Coordinates of C-alpha atoms in Angstrom, one line a residue:
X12 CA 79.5 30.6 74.9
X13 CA 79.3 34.1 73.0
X14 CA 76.2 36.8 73.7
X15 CA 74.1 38.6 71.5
X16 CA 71.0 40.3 73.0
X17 CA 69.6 41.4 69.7
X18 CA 70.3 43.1 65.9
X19 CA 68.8 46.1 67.4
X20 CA 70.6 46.8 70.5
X21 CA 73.6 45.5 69.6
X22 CA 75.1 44.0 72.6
X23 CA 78.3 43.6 73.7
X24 CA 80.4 39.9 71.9
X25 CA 81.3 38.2 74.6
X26 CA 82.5 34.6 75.5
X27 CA 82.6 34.4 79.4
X28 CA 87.0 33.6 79.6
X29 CA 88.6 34.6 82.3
X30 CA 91.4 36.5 80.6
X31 CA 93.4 37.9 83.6
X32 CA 93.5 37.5 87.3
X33 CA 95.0 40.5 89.1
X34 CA 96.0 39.4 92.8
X35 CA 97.9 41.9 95.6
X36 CA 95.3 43.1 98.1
X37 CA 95.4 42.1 101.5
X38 CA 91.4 42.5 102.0
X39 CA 88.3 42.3 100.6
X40 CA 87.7 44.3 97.5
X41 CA 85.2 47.1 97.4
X42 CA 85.3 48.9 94.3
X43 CA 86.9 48.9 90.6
X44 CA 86.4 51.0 87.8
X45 CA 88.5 51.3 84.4
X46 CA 90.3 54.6 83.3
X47 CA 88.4 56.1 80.4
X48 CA 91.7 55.7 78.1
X49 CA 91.6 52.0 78.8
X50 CA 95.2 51.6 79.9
X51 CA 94.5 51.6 84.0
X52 CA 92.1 49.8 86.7
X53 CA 92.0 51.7 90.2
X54 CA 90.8 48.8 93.0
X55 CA 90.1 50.0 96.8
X56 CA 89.9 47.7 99.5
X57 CA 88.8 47.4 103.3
X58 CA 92.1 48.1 104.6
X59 CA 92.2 51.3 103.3
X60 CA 95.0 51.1 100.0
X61 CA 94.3 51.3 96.4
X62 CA 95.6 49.7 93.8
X63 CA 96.0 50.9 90.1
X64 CA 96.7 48.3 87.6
X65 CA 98.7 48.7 84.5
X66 CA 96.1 46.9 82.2
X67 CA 99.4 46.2 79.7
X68 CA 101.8 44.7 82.2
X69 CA 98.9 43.0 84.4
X70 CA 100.9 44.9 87.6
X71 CA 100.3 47.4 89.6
X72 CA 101.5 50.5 88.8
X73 CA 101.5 52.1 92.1
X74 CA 99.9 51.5 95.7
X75 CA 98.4 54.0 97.8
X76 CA 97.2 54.3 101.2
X77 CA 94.7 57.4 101.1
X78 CA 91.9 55.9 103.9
X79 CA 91.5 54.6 106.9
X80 CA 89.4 51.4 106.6
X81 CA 87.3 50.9 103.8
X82 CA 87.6 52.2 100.4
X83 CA 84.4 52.9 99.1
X84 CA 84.8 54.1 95.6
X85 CA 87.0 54.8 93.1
X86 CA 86.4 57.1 89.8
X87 CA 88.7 58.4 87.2
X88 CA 88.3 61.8 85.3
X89 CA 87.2 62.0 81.6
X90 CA 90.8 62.5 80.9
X91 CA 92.5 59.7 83.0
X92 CA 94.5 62.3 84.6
X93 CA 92.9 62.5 88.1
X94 CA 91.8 59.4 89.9
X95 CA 89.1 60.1 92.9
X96 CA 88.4 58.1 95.7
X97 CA 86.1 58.0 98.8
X98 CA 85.8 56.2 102.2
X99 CA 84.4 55.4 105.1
X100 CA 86.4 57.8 107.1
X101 CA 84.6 60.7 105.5
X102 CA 87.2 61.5 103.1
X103 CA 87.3 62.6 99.6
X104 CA 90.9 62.2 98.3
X105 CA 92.1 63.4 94.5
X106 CA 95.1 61.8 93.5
X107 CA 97.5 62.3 90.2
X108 CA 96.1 59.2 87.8
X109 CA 99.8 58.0 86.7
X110 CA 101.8 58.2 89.5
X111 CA 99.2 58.4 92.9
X112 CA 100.6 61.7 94.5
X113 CA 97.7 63.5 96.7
X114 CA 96.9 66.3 94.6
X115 CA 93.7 67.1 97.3
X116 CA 91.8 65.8 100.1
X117 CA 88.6 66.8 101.9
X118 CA 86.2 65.5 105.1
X119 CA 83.7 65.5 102.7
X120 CA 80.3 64.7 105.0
X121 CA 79.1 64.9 108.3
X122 CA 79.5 60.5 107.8
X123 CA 81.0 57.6 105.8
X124 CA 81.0 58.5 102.2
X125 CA 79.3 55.5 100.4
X126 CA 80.3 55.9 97.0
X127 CA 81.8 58.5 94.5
X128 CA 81.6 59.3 91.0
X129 CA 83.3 61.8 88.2
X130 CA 81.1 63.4 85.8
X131 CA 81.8 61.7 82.1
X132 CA 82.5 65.3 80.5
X133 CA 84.0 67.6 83.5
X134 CA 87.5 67.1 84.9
X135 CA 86.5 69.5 87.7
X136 CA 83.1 67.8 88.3
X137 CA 82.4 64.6 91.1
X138 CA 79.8 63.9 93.2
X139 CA 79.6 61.3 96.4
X140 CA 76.8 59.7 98.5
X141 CA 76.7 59.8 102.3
X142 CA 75.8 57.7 105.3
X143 CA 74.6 61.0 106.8
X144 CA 71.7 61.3 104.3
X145 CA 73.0 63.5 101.7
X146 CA 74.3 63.7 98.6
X147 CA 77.4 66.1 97.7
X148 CA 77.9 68.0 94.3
X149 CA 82.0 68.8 94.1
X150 CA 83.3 71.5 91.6
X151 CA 87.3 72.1 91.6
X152 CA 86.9 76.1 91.6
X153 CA 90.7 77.7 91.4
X154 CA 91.9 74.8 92.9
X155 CA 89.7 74.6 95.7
X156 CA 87.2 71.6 96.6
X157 CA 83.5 73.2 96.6
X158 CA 80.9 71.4 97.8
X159 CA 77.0 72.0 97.1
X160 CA 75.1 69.5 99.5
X161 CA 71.8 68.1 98.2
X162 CA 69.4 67.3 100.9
X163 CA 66.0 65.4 100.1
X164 CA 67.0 61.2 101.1
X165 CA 65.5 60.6 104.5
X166 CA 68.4 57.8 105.0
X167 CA 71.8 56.6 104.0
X168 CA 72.6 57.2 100.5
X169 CA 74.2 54.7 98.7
X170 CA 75.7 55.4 95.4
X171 CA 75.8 58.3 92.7
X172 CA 75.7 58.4 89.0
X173 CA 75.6 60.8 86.2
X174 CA 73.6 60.3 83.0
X175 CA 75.3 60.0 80.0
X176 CA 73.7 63.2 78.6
X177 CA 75.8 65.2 81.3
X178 CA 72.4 66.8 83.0
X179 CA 71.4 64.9 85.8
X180 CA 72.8 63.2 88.5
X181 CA 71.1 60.0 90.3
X182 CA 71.2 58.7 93.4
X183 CA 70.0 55.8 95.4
X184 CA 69.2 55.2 99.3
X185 CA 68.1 53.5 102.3
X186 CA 64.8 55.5 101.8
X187 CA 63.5 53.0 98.6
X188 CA 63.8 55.9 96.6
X189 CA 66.5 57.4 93.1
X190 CA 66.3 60.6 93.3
X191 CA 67.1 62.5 89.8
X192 CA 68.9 65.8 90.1
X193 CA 69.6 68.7 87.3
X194 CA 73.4 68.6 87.8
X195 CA 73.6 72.9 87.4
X196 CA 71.0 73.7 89.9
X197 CA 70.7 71.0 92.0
X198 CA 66.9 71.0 91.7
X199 CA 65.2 67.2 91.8
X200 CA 63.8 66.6 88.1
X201 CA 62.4 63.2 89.1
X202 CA 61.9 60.5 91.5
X203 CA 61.5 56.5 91.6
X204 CA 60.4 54.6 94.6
X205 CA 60.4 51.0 95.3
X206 CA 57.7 50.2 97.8
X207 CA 59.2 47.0 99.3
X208 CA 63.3 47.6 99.2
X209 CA 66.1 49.5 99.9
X210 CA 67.6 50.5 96.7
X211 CA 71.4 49.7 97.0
X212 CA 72.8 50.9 93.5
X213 CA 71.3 52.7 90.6
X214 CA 73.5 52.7 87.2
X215 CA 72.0 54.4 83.3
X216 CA 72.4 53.0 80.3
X217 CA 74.6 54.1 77.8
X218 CA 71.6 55.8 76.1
X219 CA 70.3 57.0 79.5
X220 CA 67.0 55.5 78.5
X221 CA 67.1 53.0 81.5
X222 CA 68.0 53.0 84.9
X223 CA 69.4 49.5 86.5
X224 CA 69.3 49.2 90.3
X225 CA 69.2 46.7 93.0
X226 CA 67.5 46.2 95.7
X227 CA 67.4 43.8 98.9
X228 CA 67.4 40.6 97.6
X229 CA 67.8 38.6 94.9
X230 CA 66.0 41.8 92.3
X231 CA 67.3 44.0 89.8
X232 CA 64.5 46.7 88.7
X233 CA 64.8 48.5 85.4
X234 CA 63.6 52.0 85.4
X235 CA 62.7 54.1 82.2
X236 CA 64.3 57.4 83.2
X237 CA 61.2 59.5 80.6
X238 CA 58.3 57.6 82.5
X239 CA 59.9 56.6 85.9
X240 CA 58.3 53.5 85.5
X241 CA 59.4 50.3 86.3
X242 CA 59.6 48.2 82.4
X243 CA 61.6 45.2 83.7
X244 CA 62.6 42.8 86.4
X245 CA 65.2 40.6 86.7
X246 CA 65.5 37.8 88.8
X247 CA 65.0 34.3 90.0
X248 CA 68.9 33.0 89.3
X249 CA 71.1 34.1 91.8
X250 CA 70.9 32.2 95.3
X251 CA 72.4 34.9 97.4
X252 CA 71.7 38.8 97.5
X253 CA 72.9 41.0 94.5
X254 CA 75.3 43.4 95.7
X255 CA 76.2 45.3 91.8
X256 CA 75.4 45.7 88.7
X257 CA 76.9 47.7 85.6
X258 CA 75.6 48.4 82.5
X259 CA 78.1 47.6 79.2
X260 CA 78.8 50.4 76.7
X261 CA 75.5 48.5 74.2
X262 CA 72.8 50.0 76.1
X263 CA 71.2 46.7 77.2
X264 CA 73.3 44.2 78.4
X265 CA 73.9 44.6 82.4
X266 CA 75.9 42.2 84.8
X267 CA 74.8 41.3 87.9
X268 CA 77.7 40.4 91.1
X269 CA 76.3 38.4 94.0
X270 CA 77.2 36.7 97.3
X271 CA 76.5 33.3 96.1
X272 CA 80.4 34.1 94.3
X273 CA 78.6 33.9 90.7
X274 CA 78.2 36.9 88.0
X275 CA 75.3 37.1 85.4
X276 CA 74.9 38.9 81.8
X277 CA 71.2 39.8 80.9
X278 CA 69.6 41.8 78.2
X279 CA 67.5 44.4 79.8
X280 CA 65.4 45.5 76.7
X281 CA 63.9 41.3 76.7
X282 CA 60.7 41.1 78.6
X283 CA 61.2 39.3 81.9
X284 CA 64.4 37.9 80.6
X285 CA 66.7 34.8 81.7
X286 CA 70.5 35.3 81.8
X287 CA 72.5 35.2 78.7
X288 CA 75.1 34.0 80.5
X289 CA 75.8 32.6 83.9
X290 CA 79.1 31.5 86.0
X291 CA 80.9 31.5 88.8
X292 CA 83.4 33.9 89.2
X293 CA 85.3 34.0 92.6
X294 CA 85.6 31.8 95.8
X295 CA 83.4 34.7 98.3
X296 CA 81.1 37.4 97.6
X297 CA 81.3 39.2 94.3
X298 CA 81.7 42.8 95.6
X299 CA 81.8 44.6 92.5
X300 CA 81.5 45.0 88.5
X301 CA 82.0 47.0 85.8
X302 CA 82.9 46.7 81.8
X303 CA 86.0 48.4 80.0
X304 CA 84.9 51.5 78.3
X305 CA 84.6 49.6 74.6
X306 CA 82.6 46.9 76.7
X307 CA 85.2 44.2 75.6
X308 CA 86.6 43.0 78.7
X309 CA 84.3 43.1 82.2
X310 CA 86.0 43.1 85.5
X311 CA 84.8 41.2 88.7
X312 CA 86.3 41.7 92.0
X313 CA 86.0 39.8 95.2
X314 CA 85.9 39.5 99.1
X315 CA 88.7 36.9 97.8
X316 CA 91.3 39.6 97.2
X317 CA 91.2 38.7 93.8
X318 CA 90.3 40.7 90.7
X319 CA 88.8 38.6 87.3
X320 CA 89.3 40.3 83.6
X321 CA 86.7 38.4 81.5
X322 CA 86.1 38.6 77.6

């Protein structure tokens, strides 16, 4: 079954084959994310290692253990050189991309760190989200970890990202509310609040035009990031909570993981719009998401220890 959203936005070909499965972890899978030169896939799991994949070979080409207990993101710089992760244990950790050696480490937060990102166009630049209400804003100053701590959640803080246009970082929380922050000064530039939910991710568009996130439930929200209003809703298909979503390099097709084991494709510019595509992808929980860089392949990854290349 191939996708096409539309002429005008262009999105992503694809047919809904599972290409690869990558299989090695000893736990359930918590994060993925691609390198941006295509050729690696970091994975971190609950017992604490990561995993980065050669995407040639299919095999890993190292493990590391960098956390005690659960891995809760994983990020590579805009170069591939440096891959960052986060956990539960309150650690930040920056490790050497090709061959996994600690470069630096951190307690980054007063609790768990929830999630962490890399700025798209600063090797020196990451930020994290934090159990203990606050979001950090890293800089790698003469080889030093600095961090500027952005207080205004009321609650956990559950996941960072950076707009494509480099200039403001978003974050989501246990407080229904994304918070939009100027990236230089730290300053909030804009808010969005969902009056029922907890919003439990938050990821732009390739444009930045649109902010995805999802909340309790079987709901994804789309944001406009000019008006912070909300111009779509998607729902109504998956049977258990979503628990991800990422947004594919064509601006307006997003996938959506859930714990009914099934992922979804939608085009977020359609009013009110059914799946494109719909399929189950593992045996548990779909834990995370995300697309290659060029949008041609998506991984899926699992509380079944397994990860799923699709194209």
């Amino acid at each position: 079954m191939g996708v096409s959203a539309s002429k005008e936005t262009e999105a992503v070909a694809f047919e809904g084959k599972r290409s690869s499965t990558l299989t090695g972890h000893k736990d359930a899978i918590k994060c993925i994310a691609f390198s941006p030169d295509k050729k690696l896939l970091a994975s971190g799991s609950a017992d604490g290692e990561i995993i980065v994949w050669d995407l040639k070979s299919l095999r890993p080409r190292y493990r590391i253990q960098k956390h005690d207990g659960d891995v809760t993101g994983v990020s590579f710089s805009p170069d591939s050189s440096t891959l960052l992760s986060s956990g539960r244990d309150k650690r930040v950790v920056l490790s050497d991309g090709k061959t996994g050696e600690t470069l630096q480490k951190a307690r980054g937060h007063h609790g768990p760190i929830m999630h962490c990102a890399f700025s798209p166009d600063d090797n020196r630049l990451y930020a994290t989200a934090s159990e203990d209400k606050t979001v950090g804003l890293w800089q790698i100053r003469e080889g030093k970890m600095e961090k500027k701590e952005l207080k205004r959640h009321s609650d956990v803080v559950f996941q960072v990202c950076f707009s494509p246009d480099r200039i403001v970082l978003a974050s989501c929380s246990n407080d229904r509310r994304i918070l939009l922050w100027n990236r230089t000064s730290g300053k909030i530039v804009g808010k969005m609040r969902d009056g029922l939910s907890r919003v439990l991710t938050c990821q732009f568009s390739s444009d930045g035009s649109l902010i995805a996130a999802v909340l309790d439930g079987q709901r994804v929200r789309i944001w406009s990031s000019i008006t912070m209003t909300v111009v779509n809703v998607l729902e109504g298909h998956h049977t258990q909570p979503i628990m991800c979503c990422a947004y594919a390099s064509d601006g307006a097709t997003l996938v959506t993981g859930s714990g009914d084991s099934t992922y979804a494709l939608w085009n977020t510019r359609e009013a009110s719009p059914a799946p494109l595509y719909h399929s189950k992808a593992h045996d548990s929980c779909v834990q995370c998401v995300t697309f290659s860089p060029d949008g041609r392949t998506l991984a899926t990854a699992s509380d079944d220890q397994q990860i799923h290349l699709w194209t």
